Short mmCIF file of C-alpha atoms and ligand atoms in Angstrom, two decimals:
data_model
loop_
_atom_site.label_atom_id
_atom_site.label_comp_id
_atom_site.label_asym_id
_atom_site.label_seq_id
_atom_site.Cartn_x
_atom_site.Cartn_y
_atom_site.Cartn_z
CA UNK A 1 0.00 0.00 0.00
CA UNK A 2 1.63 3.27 -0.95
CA UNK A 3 -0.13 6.61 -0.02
CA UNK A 4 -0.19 10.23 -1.88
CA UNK A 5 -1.75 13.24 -2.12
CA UNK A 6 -3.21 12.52 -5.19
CA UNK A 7 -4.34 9.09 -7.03
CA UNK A 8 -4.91 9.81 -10.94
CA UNK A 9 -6.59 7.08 -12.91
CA UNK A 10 -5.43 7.35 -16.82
CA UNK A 11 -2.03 8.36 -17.92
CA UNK A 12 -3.19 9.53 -21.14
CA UNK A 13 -2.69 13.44 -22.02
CA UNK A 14 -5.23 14.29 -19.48
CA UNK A 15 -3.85 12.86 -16.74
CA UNK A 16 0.17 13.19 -17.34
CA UNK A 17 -0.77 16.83 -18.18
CA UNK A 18 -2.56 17.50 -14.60
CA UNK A 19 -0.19 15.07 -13.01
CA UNK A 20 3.03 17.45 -14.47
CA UNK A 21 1.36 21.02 -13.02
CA UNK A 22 0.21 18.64 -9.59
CA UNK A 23 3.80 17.74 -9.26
CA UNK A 24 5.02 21.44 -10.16
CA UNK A 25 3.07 22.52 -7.72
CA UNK A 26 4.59 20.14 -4.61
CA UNK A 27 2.18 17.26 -4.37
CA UNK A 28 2.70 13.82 -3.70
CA UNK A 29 1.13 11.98 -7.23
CA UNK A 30 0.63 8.63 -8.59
CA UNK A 31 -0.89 8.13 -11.90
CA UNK A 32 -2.45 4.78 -12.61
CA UNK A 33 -2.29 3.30 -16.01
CA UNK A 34 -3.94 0.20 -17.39
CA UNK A 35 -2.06 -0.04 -20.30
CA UNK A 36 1.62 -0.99 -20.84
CA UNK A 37 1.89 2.25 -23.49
CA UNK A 38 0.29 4.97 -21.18
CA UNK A 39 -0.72 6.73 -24.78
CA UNK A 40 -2.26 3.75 -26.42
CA UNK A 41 -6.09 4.57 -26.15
CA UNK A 42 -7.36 8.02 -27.57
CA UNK A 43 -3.92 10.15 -26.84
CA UNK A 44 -2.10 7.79 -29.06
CA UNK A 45 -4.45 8.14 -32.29
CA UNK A 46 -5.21 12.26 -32.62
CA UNK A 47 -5.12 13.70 -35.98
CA UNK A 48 -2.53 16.32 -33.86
CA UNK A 49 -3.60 19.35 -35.20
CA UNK A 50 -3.67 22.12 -33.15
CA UNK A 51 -6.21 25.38 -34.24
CA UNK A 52 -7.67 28.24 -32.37
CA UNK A 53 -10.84 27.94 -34.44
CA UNK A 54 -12.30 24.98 -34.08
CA UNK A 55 -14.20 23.41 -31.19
CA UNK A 56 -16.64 24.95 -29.01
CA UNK A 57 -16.10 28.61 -27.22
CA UNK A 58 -14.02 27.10 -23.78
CA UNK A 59 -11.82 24.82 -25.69
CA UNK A 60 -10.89 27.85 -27.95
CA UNK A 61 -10.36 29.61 -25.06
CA UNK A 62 -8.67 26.38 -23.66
CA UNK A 63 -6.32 26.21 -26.78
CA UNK A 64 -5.34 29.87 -27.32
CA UNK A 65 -4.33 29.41 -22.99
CA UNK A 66 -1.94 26.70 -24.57
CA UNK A 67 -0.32 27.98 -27.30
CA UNK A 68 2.41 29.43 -25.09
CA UNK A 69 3.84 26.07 -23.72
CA UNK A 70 3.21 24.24 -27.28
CA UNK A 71 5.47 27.29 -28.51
CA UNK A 72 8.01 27.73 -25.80
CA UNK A 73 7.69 24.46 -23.01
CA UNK A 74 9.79 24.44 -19.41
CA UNK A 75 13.47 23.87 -20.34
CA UNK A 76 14.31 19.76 -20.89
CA UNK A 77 10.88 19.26 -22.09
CA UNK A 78 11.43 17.75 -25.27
CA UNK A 79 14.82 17.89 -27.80
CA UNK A 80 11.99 18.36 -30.76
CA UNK A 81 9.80 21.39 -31.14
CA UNK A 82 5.81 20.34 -30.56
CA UNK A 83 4.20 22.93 -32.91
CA UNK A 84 5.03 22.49 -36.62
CA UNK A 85 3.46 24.89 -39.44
CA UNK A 86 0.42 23.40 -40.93
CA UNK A 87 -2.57 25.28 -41.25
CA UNK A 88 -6.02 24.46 -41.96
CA UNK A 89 -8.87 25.25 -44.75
CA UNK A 90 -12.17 24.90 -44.32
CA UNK A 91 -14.37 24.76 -47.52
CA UNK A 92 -17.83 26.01 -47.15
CA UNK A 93 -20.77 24.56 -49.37
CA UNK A 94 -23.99 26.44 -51.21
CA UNK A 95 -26.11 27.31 -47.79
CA UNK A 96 -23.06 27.79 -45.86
CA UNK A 97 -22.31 31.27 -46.32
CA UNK A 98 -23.65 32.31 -42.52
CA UNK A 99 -21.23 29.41 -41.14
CA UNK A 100 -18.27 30.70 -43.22
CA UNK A 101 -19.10 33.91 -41.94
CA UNK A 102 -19.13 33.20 -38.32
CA UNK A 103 -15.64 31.21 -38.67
CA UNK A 104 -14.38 34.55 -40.50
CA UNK A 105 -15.29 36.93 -37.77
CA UNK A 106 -15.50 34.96 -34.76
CA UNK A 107 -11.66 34.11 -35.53
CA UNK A 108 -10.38 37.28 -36.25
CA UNK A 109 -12.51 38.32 -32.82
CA UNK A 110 -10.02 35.96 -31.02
CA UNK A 111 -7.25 36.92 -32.17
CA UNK A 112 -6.39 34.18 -35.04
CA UNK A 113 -5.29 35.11 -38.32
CA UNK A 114 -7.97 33.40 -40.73
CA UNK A 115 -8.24 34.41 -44.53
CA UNK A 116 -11.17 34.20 -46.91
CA UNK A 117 -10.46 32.09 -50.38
CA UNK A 118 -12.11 31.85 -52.98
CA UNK A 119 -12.94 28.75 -54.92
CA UNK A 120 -10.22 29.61 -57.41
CA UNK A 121 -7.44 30.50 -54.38
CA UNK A 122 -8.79 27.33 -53.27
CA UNK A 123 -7.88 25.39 -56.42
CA UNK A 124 -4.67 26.99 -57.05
CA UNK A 125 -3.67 26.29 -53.21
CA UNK A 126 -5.17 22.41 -53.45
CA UNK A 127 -5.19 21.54 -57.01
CA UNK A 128 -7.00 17.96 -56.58
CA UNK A 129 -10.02 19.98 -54.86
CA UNK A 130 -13.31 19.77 -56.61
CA UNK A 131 -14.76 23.21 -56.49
CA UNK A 132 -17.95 22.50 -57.77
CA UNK A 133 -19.56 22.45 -54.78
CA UNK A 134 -17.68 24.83 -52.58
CA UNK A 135 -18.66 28.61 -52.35
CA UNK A 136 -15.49 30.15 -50.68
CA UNK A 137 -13.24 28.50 -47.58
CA UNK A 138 -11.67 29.85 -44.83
CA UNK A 139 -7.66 29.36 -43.96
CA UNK A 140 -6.04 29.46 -40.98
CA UNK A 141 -2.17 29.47 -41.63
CA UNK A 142 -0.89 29.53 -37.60
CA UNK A 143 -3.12 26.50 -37.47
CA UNK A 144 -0.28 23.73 -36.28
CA UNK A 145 0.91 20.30 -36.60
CA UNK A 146 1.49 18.76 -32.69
CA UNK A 147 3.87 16.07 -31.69
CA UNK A 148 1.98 14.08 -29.40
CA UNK A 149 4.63 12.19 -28.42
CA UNK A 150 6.95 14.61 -27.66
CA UNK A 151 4.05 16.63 -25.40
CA UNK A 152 3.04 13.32 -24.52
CA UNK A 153 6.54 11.96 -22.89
CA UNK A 154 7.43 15.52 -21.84
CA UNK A 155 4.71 15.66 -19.50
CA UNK A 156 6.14 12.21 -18.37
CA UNK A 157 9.51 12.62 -18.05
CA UNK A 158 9.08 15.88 -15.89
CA UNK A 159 6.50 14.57 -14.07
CA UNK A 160 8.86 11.80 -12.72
CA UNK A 161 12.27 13.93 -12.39
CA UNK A 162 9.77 16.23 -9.89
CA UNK A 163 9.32 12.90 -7.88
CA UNK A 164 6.20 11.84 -9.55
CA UNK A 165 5.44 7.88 -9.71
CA UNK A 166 3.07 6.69 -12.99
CA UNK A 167 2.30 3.33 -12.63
CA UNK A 168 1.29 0.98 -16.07
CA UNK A 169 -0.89 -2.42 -16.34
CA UNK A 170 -2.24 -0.92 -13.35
CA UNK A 171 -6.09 -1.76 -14.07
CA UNK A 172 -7.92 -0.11 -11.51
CA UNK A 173 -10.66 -2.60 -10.26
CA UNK A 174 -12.24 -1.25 -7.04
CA UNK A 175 -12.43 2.04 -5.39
CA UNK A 176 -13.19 2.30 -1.68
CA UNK A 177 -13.58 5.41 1.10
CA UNK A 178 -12.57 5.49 4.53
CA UNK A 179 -12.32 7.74 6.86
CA UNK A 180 -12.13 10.42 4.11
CA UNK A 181 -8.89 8.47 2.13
CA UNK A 182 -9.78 6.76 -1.07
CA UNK A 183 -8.33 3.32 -1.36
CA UNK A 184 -7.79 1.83 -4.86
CA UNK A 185 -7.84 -1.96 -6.07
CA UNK A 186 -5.36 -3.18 -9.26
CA UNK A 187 -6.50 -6.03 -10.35
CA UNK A 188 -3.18 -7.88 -9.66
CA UNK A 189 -4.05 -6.99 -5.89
CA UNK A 190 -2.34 -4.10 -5.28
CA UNK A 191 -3.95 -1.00 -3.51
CA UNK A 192 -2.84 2.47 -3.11
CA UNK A 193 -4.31 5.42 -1.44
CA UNK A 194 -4.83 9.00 -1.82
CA UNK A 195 -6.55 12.02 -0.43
CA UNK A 196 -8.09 12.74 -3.58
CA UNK A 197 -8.95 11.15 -7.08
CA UNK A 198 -8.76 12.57 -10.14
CA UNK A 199 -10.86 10.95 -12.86
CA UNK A 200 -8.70 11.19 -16.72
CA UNK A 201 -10.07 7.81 -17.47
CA UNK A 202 -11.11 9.52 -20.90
CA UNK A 203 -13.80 7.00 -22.05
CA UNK A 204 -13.97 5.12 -19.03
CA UNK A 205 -14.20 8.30 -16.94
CA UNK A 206 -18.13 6.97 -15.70
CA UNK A 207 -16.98 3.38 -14.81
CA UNK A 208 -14.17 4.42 -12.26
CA UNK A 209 -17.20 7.33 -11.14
CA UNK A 210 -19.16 3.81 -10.60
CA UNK A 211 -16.63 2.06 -9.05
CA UNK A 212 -15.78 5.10 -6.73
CA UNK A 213 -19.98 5.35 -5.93
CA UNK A 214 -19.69 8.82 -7.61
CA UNK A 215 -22.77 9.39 -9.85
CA UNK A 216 -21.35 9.58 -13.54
CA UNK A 217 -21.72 12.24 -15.82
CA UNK A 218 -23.01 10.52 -18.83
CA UNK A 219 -19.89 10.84 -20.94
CA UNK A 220 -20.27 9.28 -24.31
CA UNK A 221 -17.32 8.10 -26.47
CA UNK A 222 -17.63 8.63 -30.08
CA UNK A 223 -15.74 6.63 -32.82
CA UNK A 224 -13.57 8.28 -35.09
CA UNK A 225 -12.03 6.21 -38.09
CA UNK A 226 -8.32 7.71 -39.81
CA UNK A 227 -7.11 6.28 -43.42
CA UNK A 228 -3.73 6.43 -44.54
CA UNK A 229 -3.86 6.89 -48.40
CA UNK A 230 -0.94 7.38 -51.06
CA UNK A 231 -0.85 10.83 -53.21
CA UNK A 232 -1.23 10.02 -57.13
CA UNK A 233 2.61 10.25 -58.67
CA UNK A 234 2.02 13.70 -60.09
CA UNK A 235 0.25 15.38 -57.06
CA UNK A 236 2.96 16.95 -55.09
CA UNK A 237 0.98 17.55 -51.26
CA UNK A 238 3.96 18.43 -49.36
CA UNK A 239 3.07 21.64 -47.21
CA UNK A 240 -1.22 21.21 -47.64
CA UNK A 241 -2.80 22.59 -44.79
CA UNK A 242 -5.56 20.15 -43.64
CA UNK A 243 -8.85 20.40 -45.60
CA UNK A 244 -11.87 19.77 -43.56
CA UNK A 245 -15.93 20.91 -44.98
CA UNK A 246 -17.68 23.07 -42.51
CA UNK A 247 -20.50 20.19 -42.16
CA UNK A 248 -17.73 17.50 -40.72
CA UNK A 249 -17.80 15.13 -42.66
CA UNK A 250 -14.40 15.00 -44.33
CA UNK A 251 -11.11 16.13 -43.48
CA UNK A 252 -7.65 15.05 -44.70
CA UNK A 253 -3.93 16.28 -44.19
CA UNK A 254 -0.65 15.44 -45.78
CA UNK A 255 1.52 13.24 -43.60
CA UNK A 256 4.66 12.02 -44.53
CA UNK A 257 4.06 12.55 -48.24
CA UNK A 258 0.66 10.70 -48.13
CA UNK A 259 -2.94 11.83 -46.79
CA UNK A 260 -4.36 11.23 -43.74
CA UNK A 261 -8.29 11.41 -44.53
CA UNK A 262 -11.49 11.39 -41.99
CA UNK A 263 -14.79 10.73 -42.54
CA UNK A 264 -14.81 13.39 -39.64
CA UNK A 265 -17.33 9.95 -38.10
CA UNK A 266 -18.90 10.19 -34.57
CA UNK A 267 -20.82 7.28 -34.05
CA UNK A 268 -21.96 6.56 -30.14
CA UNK A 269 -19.53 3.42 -28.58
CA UNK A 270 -18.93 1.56 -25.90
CA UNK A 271 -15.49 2.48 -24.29
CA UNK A 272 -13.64 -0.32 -25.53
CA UNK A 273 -10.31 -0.70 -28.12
CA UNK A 274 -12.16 0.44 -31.02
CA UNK A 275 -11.20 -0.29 -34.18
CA UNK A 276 -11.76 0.74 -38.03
CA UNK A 277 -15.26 -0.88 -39.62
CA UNK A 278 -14.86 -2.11 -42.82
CA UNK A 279 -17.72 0.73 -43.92
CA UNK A 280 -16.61 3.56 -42.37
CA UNK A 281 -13.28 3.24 -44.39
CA UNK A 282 -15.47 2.62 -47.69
CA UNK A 283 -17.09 6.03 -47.06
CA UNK A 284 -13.73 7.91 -46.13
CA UNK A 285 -12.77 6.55 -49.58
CA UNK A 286 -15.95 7.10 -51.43
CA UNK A 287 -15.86 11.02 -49.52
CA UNK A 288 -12.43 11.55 -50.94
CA UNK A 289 -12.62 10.88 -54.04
CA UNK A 290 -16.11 13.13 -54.39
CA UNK A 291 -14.55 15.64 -52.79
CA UNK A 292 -10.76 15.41 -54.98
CA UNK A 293 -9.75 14.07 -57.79
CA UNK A 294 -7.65 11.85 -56.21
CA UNK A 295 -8.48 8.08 -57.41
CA UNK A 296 -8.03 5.46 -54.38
CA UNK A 297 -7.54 1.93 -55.64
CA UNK A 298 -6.32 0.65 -52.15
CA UNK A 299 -6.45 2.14 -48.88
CA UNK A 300 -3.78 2.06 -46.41
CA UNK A 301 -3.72 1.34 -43.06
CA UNK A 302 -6.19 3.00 -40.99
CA UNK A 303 -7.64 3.05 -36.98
CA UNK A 304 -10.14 4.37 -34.82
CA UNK A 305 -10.19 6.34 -31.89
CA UNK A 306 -12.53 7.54 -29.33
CA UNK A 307 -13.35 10.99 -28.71
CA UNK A 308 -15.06 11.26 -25.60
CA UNK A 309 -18.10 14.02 -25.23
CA UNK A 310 -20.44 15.28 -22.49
CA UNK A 311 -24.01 16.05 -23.32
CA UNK A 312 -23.03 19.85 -23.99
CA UNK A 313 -20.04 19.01 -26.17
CA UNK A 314 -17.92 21.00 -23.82
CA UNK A 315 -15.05 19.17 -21.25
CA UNK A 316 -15.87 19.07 -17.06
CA UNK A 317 -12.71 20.02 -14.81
CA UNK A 318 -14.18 20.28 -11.40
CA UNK A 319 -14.52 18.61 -8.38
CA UNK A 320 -17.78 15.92 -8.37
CA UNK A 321 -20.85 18.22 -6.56
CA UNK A 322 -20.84 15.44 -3.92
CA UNK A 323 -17.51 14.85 -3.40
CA UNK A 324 -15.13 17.34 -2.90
CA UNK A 325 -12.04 14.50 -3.14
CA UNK A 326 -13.22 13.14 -6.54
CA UNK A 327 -12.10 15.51 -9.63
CA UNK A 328 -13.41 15.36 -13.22
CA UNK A 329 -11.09 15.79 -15.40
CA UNK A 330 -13.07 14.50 -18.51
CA UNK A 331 -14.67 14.70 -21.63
CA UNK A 332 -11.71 16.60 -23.84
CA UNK A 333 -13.69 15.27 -27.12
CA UNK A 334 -11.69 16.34 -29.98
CA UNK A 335 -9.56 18.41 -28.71
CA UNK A 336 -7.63 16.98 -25.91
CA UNK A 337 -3.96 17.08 -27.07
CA UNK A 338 -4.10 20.83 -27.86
CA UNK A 339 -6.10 22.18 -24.61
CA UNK A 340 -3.73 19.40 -22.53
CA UNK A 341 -1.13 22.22 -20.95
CA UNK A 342 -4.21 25.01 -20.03
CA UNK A 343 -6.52 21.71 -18.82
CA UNK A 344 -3.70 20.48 -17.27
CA UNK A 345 -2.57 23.63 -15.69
CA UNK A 346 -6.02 24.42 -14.60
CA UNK A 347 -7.02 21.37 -13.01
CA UNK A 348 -4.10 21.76 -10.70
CA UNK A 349 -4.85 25.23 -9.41
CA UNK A 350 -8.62 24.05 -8.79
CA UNK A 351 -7.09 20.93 -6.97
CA UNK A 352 -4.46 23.14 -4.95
CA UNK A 353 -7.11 25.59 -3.85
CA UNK A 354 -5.67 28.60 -6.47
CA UNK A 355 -8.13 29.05 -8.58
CA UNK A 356 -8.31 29.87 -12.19
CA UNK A 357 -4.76 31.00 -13.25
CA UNK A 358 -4.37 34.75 -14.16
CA UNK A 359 -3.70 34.33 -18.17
CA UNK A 360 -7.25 31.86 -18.51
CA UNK A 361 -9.14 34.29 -16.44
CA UNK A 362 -7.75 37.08 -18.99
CA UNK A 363 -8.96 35.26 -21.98
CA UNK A 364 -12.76 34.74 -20.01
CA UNK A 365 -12.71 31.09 -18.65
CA UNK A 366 -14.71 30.71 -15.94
CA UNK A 367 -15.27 28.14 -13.27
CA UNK A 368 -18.86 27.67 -14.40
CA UNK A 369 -18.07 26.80 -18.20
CA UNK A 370 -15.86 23.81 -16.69
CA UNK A 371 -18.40 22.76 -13.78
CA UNK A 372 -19.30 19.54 -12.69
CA UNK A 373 -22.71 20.57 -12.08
CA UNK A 374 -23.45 23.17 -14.59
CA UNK A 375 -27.60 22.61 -15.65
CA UNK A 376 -26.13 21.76 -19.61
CA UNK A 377 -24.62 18.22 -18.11
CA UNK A 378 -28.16 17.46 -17.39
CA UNK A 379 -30.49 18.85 -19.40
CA UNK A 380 -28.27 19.42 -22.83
CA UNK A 381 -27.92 22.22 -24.28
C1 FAD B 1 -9.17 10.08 -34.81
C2 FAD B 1 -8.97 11.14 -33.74
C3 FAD B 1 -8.47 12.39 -34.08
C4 FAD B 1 -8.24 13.35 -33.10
N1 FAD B 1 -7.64 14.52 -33.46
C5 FAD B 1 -7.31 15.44 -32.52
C6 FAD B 1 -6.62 16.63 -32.88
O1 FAD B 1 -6.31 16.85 -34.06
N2 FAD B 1 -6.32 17.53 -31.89
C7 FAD B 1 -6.65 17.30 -30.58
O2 FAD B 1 -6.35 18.13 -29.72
N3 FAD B 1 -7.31 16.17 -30.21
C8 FAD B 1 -7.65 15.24 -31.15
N4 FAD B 1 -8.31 14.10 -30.79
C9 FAD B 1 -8.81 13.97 -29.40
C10 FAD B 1 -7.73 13.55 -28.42
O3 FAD B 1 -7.05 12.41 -28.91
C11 FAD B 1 -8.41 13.25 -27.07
O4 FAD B 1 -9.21 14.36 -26.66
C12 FAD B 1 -7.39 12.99 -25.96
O5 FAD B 1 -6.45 12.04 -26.37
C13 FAD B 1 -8.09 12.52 -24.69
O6 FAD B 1 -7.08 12.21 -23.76
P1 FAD B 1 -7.40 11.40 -22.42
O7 FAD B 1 -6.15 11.36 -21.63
O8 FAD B 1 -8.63 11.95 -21.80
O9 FAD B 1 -7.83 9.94 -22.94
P2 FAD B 1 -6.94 8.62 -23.20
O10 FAD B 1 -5.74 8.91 -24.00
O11 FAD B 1 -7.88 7.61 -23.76
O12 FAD B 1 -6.46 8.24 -21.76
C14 FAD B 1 -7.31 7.65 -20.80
C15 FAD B 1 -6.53 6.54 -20.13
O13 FAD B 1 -7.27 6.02 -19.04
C16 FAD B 1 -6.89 4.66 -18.90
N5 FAD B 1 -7.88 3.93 -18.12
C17 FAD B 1 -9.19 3.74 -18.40
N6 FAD B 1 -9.77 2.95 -17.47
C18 FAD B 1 -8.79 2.63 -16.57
C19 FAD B 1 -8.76 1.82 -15.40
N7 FAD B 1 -9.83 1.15 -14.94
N8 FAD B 1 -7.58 1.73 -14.72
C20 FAD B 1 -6.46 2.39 -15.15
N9 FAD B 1 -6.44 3.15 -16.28
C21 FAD B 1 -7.60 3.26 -16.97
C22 FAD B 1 -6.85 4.17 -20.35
O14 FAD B 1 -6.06 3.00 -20.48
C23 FAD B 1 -6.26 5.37 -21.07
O15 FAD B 1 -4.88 5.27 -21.32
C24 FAD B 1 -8.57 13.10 -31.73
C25 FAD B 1 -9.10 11.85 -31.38
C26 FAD B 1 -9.28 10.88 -32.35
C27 FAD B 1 -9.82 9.54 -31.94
#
């Protein structure tokens, strides 16, 4: 039985990000990892782009909070940069002129620099694109490439030179209180304790609530299928930004000299080690070649991942309403790797008593938009 401060179930970017700024700030942590590869669920299978634009309002909020430790992490971090130039385009359809619009203004609003094209700038920036269908796009150039790994493992190695202990195939199994300590089961047998839980179970963030006799959210992971396909001979994609439509339902990005292409898919899953369908890669396929005119004949590897959402679409980083010793940290959806240093950084302040850090409360987050008990989580929004 080993005792800290803190217990943390999930060493994905969730938890190694709040376990890093728990550390930093002089706890006592353990993270607990079922998995021998602490990023093998959702953290290891992002797309890894990192924009100001997209999501909902706090995760923009939660991503522009970030951008400073993506740019410029704590010496040691990592020997590789974790932002790379990318950019991103989004190509609007007839009837989506109010949606381009918004992305327009709302961006420059924030701060980002986003540019309207026209179907022909389009064309001449993606020649493969099929412009029949698209009546203007809007591109974000500071719109970045992440290394995951290297965020990933910096978190990690810090974490552990500041005394930190992360724990793998460590399967949490039962979850006990008493006298106000929690007490947690592996199942090899092994039990450690802590003053306080925090939940970064990402999909599996309502069974540990369960096995802690919290009441769970109602998170609900969502499938999302990648497909790695080669670039015709004469198509030269190096330096594409990603391409997504404004109605989700494809994006791809060059990677490596081929594509990396999404049916953008969100179907409603178990938590489990998802994996590709044989139709959802059909459609990816089918979507591509609609969209370019890039001809498939045989798809490359692909995967699926699961982004995890609550009812309101936005994340929960508070303490449970019951339970002042049981923390959310949950429900990062698709946008978990590039809100990981602000959630992270957050989470810790809430947990040390601090509150919100000076540079989120300058940009507007509030407690309430990341509440465990705000009325969206129950009624939707
Ligand atoms: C296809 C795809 C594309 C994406 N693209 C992007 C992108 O471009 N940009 C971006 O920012 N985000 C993106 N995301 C989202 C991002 O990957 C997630 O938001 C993020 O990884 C969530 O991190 P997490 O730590 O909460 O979850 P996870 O990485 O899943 O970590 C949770 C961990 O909890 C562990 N766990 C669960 N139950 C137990 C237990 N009982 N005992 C011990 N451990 C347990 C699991 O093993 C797991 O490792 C994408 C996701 C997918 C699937």
């Amino acid at each position: 039985m080993t005792h800290s401060d803190i217990l943390i179930i999930g060493g994905g970017i969730a938890g190694m990000s709040a376990a890093f700024f728990l550390a930093k700030a002089g706890k006592s942590v353990t993270v607990l990892e079922r998995e021998d590869q602490p990023g093998y669920h959702s953290t290891g299978r992002s797309a890894a782009l990192y924009s100001e634009t997209y999501g909902p309002k706090i995760i923009r909020k939660m991503s522009t909070a970030s951008r400073s430790f993506l740019i410029t992490p704590p010496d040691g971090f990592t020997e590789n940069p974790i932002l790379s130039p990318r950019g991103i385009i989004m190509t609007a359809a007839p009837g989506e002129e109010a949606k381009l619009d918004a992305i327009l203004t709302e961006g420059r609003a924030n701060g980002a620099n986003v540019i309207a094209l026209t179907p022909d700038e389009l064309k001449a920036r993606i020649p493969v694109i099929n412009t029949d269908l698209i009546i203007g796009a809007a591109h974000e150039p500071d719109a970045m490439d992440m290394d995951v790994h290297a965020l990933h493992w910096g978190f990690i190695r810090q974490f552990k030179s500041q005394g930190g202990t992360l724990i793998t195939k460590a399967d949490v199994s039962s979850i006990t209180k008493t006298d106000g300590k929690w007490h947690v089961t592996l199942g090899n047998g092994q039990t450690h304790s802590g003053d306080i839980i925090v939940n970064a179970a990402g999909a599996w963030v309502d069974d540990i609530a369960t096995k802690a006799g919290v009441k769970p959210l109602g998170i609900i992971p969502k499938r999302r299928t990648a497909v790695m396909v080669d670039v015709p001979a004469d198509v030269n994609a190096h330096g594409w930004p990603l391409v997504a439509n404004m109605d989700e339902t494809l994006y791809f990005k060059e990677d490596a000299g081929r594509l990396l292409v999404s049916p953008a898919d969100t179907t409603p899953t178990e938590p489990h080690d998802v994996q590709p369908e044989e139709l959802d890669i059909a459609i990816t396929i089918d979507r591509l070649m609609t969209a370019t005119s890039i001809e498939v004949r045989r798809p490359g590897e692909s995967w699926a991942g699961l982004r995890s959402f609550f009812k309101d679409g936005d994340p929960v980083s508070d303490f449970d309403p019951a339970d002042n010793s049981f923390y959310w940290l949950a429900g990062q959806g698709g946008y978990g790797i590039q809100t990981a240093p602000a959630m992270g950084e957050y989470a810790a302040s809430i947990i040390c008593g601090n509150g919100i850090p000076d540079h989120m409360q300058k940009l507007g987050v509030t407690k309430d938009a990341l509440s465990a008990s705000r009325s969206s989580l129950t009624t939707g929004k």
